[in-house]
PDB file of C-alpha atoms in Angstrom:
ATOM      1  CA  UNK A  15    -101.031  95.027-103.223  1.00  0.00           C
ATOM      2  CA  UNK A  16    -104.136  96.731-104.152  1.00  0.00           C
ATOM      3  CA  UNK A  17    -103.257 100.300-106.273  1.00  0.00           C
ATOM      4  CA  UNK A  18    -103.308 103.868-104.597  1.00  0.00           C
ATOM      5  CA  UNK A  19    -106.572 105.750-105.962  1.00  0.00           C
ATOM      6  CA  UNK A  20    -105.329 109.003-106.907  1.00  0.00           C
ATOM      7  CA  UNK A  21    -108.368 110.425-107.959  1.00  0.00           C
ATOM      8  CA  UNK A  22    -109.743 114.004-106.740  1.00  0.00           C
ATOM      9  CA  UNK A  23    -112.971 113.840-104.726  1.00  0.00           C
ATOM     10  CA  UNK A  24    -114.875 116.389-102.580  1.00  0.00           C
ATOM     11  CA  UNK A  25    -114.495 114.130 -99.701  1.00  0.00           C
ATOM     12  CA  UNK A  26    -110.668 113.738-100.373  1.00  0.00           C
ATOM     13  CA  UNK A  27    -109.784 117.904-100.807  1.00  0.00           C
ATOM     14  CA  UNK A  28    -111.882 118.113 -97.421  1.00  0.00           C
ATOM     15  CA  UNK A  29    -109.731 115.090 -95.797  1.00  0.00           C
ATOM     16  CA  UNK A  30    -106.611 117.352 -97.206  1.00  0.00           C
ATOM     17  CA  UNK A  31    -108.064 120.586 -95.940  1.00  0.00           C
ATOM     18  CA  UNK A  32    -108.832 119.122 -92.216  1.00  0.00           C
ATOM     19  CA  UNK A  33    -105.582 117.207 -92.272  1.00  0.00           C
ATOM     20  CA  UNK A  34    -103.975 120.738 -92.456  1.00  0.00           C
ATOM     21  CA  UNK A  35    -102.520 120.493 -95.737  1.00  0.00           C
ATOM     22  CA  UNK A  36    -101.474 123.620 -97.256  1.00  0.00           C
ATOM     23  CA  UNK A  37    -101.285 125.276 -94.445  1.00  0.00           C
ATOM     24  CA  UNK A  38     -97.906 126.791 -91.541  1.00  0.00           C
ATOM     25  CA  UNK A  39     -94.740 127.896 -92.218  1.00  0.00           C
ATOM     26  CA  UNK A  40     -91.011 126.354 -91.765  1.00  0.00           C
ATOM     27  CA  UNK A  41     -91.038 122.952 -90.051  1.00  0.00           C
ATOM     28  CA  UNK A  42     -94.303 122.935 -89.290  1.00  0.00           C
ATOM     29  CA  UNK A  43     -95.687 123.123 -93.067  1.00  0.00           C
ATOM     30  CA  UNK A  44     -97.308 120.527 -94.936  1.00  0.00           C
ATOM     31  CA  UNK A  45     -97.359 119.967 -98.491  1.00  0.00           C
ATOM     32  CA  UNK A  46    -100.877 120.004-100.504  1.00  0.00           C
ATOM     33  CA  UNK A  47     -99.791 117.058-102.596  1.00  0.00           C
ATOM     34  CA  UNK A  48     -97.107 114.055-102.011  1.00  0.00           C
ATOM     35  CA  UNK A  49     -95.499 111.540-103.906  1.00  0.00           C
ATOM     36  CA  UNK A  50     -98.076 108.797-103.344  1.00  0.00           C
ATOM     37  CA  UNK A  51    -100.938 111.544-104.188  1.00  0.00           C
ATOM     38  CA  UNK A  52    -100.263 111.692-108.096  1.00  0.00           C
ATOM     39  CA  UNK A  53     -99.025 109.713-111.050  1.00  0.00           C
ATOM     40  CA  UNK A  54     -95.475 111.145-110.717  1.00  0.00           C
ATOM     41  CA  UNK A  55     -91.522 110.273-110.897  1.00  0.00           C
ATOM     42  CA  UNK A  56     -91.588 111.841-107.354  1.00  0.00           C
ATOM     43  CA  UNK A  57     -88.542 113.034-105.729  1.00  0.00           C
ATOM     44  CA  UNK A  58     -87.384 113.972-102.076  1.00  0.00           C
ATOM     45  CA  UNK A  59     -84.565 114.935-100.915  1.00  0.00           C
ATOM     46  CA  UNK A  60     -81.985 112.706 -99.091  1.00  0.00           C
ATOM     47  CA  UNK A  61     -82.087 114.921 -95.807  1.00  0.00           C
ATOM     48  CA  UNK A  62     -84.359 117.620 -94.605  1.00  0.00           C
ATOM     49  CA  UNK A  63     -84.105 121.173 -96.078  1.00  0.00           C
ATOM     50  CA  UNK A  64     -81.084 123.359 -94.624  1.00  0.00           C
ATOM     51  CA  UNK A  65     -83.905 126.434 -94.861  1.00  0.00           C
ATOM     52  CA  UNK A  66     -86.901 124.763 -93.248  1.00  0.00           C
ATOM     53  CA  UNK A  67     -85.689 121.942 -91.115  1.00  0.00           C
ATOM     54  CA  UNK A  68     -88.590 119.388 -92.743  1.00  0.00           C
ATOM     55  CA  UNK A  69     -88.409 116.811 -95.418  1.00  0.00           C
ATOM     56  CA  UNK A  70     -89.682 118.507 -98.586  1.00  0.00           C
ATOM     57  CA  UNK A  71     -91.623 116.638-101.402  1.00  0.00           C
ATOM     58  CA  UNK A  72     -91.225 117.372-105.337  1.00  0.00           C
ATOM     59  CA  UNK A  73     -92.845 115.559-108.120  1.00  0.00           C
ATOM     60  CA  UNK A  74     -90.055 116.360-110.486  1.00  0.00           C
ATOM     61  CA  UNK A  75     -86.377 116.858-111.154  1.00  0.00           C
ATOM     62  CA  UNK A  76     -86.693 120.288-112.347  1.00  0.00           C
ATOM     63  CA  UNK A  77     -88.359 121.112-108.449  1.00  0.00           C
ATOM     64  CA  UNK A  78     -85.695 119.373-106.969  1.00  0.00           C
ATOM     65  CA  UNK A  79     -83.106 121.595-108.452  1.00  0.00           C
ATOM     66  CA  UNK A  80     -84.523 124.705-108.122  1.00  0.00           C
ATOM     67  CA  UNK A  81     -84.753 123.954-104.293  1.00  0.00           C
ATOM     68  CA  UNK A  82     -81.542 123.235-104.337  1.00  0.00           C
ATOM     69  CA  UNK A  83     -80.984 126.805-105.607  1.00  0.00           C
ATOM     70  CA  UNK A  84     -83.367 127.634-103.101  1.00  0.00           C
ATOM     71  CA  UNK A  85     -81.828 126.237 -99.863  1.00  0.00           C
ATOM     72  CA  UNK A  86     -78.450 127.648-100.504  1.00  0.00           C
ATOM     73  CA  UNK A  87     -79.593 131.257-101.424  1.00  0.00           C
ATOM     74  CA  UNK A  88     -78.896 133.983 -98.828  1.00  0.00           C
ATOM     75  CA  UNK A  89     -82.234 135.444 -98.190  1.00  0.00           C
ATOM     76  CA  UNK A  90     -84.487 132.682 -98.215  1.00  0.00           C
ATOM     77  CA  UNK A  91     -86.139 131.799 -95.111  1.00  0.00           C
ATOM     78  CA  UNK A  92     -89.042 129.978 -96.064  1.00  0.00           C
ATOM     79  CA  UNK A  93     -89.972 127.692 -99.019  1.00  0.00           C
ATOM     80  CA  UNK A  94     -93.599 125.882 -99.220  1.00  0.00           C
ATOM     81  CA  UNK A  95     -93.851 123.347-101.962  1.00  0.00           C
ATOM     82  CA  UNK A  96     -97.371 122.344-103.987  1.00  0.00           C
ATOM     83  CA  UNK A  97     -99.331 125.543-102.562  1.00  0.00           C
ATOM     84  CA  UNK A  98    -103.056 125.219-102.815  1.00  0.00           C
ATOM     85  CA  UNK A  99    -104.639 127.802-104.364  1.00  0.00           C
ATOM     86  CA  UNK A 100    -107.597 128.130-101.719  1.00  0.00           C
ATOM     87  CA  UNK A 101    -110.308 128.579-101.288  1.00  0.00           C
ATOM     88  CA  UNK A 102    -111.613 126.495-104.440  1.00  0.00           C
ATOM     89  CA  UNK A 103    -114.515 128.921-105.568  1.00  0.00           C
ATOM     90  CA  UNK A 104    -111.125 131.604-105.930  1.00  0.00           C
ATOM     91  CA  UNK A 105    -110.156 129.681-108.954  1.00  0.00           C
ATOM     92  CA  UNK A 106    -113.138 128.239-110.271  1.00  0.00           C
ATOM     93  CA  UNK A 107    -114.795 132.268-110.110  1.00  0.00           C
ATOM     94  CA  UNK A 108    -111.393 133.382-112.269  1.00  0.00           C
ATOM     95  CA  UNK A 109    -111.311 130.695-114.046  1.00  0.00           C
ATOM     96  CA  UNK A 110    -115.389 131.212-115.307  1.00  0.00           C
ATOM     97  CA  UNK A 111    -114.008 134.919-115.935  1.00  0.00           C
ATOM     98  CA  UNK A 112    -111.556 134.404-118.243  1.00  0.00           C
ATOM     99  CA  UNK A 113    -113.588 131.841-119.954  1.00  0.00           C
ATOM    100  CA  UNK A 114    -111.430 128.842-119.116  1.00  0.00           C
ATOM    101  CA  UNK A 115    -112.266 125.549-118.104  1.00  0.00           C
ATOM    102  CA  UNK A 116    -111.349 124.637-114.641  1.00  0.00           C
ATOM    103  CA  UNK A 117    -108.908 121.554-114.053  1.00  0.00           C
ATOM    104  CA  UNK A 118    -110.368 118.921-113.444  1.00  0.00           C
ATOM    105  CA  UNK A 119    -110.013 115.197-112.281  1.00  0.00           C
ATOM    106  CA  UNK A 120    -110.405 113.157-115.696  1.00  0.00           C
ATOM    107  CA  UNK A 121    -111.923 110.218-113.808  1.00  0.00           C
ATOM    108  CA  UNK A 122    -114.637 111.876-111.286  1.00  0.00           C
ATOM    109  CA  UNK A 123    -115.392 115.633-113.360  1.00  0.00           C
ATOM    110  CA  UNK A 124    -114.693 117.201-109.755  1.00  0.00           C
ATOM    111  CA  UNK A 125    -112.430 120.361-109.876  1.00  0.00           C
ATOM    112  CA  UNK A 126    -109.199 119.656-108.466  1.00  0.00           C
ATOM    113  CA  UNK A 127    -107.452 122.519-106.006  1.00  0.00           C
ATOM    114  CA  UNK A 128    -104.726 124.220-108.498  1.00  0.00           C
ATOM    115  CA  UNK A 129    -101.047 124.475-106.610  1.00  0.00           C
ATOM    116  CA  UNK A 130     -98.412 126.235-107.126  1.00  0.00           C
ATOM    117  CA  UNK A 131     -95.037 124.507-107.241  1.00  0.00           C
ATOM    118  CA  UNK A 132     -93.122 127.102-104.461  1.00  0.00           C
ATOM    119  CA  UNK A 133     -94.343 129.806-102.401  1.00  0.00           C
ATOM    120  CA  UNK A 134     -90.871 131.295-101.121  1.00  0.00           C
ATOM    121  CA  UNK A 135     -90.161 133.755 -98.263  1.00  0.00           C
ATOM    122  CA  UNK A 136     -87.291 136.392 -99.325  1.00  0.00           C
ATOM    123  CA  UNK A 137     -86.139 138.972 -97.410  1.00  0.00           C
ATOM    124  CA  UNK A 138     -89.338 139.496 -95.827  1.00  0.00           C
ATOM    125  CA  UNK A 139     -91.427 139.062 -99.221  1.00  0.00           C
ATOM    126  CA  UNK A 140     -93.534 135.904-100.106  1.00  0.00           C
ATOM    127  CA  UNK A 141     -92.837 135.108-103.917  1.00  0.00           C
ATOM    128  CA  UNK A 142     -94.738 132.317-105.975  1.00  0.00           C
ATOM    129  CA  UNK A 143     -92.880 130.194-108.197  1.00  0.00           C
ATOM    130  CA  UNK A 144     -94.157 127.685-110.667  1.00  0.00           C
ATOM    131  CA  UNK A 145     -91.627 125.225-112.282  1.00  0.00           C
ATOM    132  CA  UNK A 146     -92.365 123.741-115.592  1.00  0.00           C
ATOM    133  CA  UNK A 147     -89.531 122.457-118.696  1.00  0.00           C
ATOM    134  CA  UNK A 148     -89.552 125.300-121.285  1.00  0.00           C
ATOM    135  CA  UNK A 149     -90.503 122.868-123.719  1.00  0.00           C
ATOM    136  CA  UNK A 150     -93.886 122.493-121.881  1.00  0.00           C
ATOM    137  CA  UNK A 151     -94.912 126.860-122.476  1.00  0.00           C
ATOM    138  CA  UNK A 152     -95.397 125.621-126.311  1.00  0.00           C
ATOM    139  CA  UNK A 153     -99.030 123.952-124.785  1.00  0.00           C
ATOM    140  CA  UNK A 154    -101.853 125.826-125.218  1.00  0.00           C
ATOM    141  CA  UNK A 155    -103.742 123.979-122.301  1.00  0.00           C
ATOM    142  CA  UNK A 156    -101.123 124.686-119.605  1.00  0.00           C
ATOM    143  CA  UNK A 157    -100.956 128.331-120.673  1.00  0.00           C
ATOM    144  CA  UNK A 158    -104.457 128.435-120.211  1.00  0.00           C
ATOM    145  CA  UNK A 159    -103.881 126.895-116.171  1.00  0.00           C
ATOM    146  CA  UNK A 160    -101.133 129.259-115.704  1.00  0.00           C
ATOM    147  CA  UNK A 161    -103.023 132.405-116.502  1.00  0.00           C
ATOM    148  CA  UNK A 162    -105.436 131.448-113.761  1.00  0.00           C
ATOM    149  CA  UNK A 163    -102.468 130.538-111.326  1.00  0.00           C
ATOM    150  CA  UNK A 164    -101.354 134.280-112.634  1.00  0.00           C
ATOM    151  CA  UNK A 165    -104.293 135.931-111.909  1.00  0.00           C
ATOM    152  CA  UNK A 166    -104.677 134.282-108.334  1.00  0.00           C
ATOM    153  CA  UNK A 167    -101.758 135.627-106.831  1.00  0.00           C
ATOM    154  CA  UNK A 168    -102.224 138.868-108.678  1.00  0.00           C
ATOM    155  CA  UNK A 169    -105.337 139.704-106.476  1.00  0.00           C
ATOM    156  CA  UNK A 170    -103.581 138.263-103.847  1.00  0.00           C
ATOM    157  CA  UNK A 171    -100.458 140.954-104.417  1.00  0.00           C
ATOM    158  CA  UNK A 172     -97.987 138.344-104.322  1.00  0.00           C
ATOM    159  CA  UNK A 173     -95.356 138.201-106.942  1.00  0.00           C
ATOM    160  CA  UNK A 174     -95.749 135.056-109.454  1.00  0.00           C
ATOM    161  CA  UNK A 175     -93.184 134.222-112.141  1.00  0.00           C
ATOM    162  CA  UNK A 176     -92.495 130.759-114.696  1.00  0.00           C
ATOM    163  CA  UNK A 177     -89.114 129.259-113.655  1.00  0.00           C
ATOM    164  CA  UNK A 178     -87.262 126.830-116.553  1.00  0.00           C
ATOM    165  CA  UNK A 179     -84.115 124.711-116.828  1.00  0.00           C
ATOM    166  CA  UNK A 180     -83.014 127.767-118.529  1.00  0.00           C
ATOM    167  CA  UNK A 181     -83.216 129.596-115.626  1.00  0.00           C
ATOM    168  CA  UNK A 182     -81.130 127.349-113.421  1.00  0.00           C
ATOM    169  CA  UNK A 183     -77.495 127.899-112.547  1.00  0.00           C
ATOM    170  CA  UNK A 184     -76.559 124.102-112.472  1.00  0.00           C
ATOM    171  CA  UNK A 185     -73.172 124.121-111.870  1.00  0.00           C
ATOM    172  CA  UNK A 186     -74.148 126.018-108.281  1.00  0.00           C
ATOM    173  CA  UNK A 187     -76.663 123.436-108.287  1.00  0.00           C
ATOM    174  CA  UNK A 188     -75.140 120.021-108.638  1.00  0.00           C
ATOM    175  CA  UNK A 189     -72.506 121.577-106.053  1.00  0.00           C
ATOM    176  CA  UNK A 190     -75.297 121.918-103.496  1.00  0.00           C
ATOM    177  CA  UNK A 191     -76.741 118.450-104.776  1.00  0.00           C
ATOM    178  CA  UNK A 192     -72.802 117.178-103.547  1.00  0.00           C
ATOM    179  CA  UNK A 193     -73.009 118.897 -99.955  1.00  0.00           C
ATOM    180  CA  UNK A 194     -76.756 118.428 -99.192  1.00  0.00           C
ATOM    181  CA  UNK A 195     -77.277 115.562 -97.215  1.00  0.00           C
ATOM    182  CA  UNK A 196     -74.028 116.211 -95.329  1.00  0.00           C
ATOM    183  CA  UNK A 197     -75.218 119.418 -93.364  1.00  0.00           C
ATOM    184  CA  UNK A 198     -77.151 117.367 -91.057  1.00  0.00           C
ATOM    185  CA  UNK A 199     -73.663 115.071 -90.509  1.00  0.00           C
ATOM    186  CA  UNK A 200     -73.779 112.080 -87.257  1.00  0.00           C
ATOM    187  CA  UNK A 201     -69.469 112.282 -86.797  1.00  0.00           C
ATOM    188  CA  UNK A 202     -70.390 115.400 -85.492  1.00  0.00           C
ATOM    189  CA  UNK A 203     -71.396 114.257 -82.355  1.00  0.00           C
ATOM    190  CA  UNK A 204     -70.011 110.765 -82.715  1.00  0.00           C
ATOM    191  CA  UNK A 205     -66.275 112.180 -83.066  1.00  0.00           C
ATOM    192  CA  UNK A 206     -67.445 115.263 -80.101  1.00  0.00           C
ATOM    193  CA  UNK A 207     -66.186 118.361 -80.587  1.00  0.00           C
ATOM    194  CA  UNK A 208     -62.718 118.420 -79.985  1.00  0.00           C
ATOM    195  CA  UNK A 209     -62.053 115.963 -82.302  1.00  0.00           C
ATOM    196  CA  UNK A 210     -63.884 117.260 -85.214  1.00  0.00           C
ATOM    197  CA  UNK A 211     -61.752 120.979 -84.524  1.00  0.00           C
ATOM    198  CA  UNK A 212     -58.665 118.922 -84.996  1.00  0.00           C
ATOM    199  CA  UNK A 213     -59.923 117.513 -88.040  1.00  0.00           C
ATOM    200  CA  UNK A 214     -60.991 121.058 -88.978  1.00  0.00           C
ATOM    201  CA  UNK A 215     -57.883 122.388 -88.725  1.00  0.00           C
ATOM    202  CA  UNK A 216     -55.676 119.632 -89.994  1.00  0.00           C
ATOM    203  CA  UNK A 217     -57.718 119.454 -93.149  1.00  0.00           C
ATOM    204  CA  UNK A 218     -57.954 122.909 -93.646  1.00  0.00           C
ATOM    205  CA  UNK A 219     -54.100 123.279 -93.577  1.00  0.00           C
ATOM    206  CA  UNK A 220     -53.400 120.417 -96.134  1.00  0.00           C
ATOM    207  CA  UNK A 221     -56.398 121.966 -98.283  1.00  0.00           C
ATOM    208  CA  UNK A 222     -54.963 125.339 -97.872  1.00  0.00           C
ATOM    209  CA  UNK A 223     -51.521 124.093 -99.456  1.00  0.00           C
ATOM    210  CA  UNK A 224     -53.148 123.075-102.591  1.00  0.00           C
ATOM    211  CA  UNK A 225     -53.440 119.631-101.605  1.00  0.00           C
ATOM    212  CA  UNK A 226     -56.141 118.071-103.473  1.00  0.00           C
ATOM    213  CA  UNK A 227     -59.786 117.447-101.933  1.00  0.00           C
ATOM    214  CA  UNK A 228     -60.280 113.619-102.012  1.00  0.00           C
ATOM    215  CA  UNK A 229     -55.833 113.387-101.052  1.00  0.00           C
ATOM    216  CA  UNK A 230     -56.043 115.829 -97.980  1.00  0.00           C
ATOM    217  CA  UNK A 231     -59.350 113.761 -96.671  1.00  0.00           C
ATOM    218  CA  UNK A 232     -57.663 110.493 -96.978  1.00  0.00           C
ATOM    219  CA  UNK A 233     -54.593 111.526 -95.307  1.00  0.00           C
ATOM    220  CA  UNK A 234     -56.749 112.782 -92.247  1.00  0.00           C
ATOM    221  CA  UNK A 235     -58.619 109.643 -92.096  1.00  0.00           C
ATOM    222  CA  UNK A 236     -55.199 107.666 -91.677  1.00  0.00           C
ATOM    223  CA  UNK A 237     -53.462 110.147 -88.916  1.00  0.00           C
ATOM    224  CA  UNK A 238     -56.768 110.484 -87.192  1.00  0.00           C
ATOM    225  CA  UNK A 239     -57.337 106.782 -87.223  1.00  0.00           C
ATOM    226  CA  UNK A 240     -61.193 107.407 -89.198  1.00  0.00           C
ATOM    227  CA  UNK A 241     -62.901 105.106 -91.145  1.00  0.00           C
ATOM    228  CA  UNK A 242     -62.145 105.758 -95.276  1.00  0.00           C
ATOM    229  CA  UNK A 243     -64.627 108.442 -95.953  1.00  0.00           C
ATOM    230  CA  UNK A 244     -65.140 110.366 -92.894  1.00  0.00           C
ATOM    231  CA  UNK A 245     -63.188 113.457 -93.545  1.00  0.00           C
ATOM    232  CA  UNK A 246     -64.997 113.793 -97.022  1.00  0.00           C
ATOM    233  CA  UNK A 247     -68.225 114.264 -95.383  1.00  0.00           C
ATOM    234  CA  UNK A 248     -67.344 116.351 -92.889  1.00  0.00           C
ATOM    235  CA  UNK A 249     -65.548 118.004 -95.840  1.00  0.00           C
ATOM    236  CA  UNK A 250     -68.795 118.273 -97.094  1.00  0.00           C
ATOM    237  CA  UNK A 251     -70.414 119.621 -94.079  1.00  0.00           C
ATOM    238  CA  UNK A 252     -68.128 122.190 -92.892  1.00  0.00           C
ATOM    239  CA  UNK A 253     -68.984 123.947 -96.596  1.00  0.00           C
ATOM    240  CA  UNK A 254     -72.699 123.217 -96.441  1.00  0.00           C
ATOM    241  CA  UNK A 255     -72.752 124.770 -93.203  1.00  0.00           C
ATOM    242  CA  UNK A 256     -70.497 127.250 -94.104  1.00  0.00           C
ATOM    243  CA  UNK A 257     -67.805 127.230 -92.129  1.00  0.00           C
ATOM    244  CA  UNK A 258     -65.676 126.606 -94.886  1.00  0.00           C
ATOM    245  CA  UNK A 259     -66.391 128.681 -98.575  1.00  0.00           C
ATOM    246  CA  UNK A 260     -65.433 127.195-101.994  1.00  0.00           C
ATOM    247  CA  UNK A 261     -66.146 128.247-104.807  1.00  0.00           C
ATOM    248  CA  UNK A 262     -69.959 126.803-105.630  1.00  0.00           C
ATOM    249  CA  UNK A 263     -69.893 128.579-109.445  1.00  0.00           C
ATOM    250  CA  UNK A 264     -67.112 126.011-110.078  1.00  0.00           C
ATOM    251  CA  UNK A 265     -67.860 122.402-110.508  1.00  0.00           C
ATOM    252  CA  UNK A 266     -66.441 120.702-107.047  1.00  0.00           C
ATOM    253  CA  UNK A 267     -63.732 118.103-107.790  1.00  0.00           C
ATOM    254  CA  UNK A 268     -62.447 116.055-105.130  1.00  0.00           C
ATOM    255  CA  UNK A 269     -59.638 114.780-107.178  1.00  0.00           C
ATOM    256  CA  UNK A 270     -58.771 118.479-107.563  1.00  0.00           C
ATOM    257  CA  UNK A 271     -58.037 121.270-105.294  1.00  0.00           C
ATOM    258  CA  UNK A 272     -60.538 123.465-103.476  1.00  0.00           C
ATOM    259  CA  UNK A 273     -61.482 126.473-105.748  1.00  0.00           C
ATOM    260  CA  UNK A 274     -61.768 129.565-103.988  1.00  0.00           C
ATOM    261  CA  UNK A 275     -61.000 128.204-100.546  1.00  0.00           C
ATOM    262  CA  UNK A 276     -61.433 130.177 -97.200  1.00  0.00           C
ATOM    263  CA  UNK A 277     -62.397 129.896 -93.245  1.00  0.00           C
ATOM    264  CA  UNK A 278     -65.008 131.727 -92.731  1.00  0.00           C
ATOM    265  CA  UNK A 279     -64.941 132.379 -89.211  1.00  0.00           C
ATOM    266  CA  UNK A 280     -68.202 130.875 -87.994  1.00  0.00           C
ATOM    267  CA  UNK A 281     -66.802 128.464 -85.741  1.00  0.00           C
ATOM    268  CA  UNK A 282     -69.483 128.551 -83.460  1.00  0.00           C
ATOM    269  CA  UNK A 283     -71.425 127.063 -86.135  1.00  0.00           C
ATOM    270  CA  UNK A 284     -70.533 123.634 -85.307  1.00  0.00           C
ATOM    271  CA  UNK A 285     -72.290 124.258 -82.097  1.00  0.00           C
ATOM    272  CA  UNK A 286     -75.109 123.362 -84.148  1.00  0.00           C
ATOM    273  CA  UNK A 287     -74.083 119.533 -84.000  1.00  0.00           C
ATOM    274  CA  UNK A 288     -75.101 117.103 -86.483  1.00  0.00           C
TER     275      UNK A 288
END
């Protein structure tokens, strides 16, 4: 199978411009950059994002999280992943200013179109986010990139900020990680509607009684007749989609009980099917 060529041309940044990378909002977004575009562990999430409704694309495990602190955060109601910094000359012109060589491809010499990792919507307010292992703030060169990626959004008036691993709350984190792919959940409509209410309310009852999370699932599989594993996703779901609140500062546990357990009240959230 003959290799991907990853390298940055003129042709190749207009192919991304026309294909409309870089550009809309929510579901209709696209990425600048995907997995198959650079030399990257790339990631993507299992499912599409809870905020946006689209498959998202991240080149590392640090992105990943932070969207994950992303999704779940009250507030957020938009998050765009490898922004382009465009138009081109923007860059290049701030670049020349501060005296700082442009990025470029290593293989053709042609300047590559900077990103930024997030560009997030917040309570009415577009912030940009750029996500890089504390470890890597020590380099001299990617200081240099950053101050350009600084002074971009600066004249653009849009917030910009370095987020770490230091910055992460993980344990919220690895919580959503848990519940993630579950919000968009097929027994929903499989099991229809009455059915998945009378697994609502006979798990929340044995859950509410201190019965442990992976026990009370188990037991509603067996009276409900469900195949092993069913009630732990919808579990799952009815707390991703917030129906149900745990605690999500506490590590989840399904051999324990439900920290911080409630109903919420949003019934008419399961309206929203699978």
């Amino acid at each position: 199978m003959a290799k991907r060529k990853r390298e940055i041309t003129d042709a190749k940044i207009d192919r991304f411009i026309k294909e409309g990378r870089g550009q809309g909002t929510g579901a209709d977004y696209l990425p600048w950059l995907r997995v198959q575009d650079v030399p990257s562990t790339g990631r993507s999430t299992r499912g599409v994002g809870w905020t946006t409704g689209r498959q998202h694309t991240f080149l590392s495990d640090l992105e990943r999280d932070y969207f994950y602190a992303l999704d779940y955060a009250d507030g957020v109601t938009d998050i765009r992943e490898q922004y382009p910094l465009l138009p081109l000359e923007e860059t290049k012109l701030i670049a020349d200013k501060l005296g700082i060589a442009h990025p470029k491809d290593p293989k053709t010499g042609v300047d590559i179109v900077m990103t930024t990792d997030f560009v997030i919507t917040y309570n009415d307010k577009e912030y940009a986010r750029t996500v890089k292992p504390a470890k890597e703030l020590e380099n001299e060169r990617i200081l240099e990139k950053f101050e350009i990626e600084r002074k971009y959004w600066e004249s653009h008036q849009v917030d910009w900020g370095i987020v770490t691993e230091r910055d992460l709350p993980y344990t919220l984190i690895r919580n959503v990680e848990w519940i993630h792919k579950e919000y968009h959940n097929e027994d929903v409509e499989k099991l229809g509607i009455f059915a998945v209410q009378s697994l609502e309310r006979s798990l929340a009852a044995l859950i509410q009684s201190g019965t442990a999370i992976a026990k009370a699932c188990l037991a509603c599989d067996e009276q409900m007749g469900l195949e092993a594993g069913t009630a732990l996703a919808m579990f799952r779901h009815f707390v991703a989609r917030r129906i149900w609140s745990v605690n999500m500062n506490e590590k989840i546990n399904p051999s324990n009980s439900a920290n911080g357990f409630h109903i919420t009240g949003a019934e008419g959230l399961l309206a929203k099917g699978g």
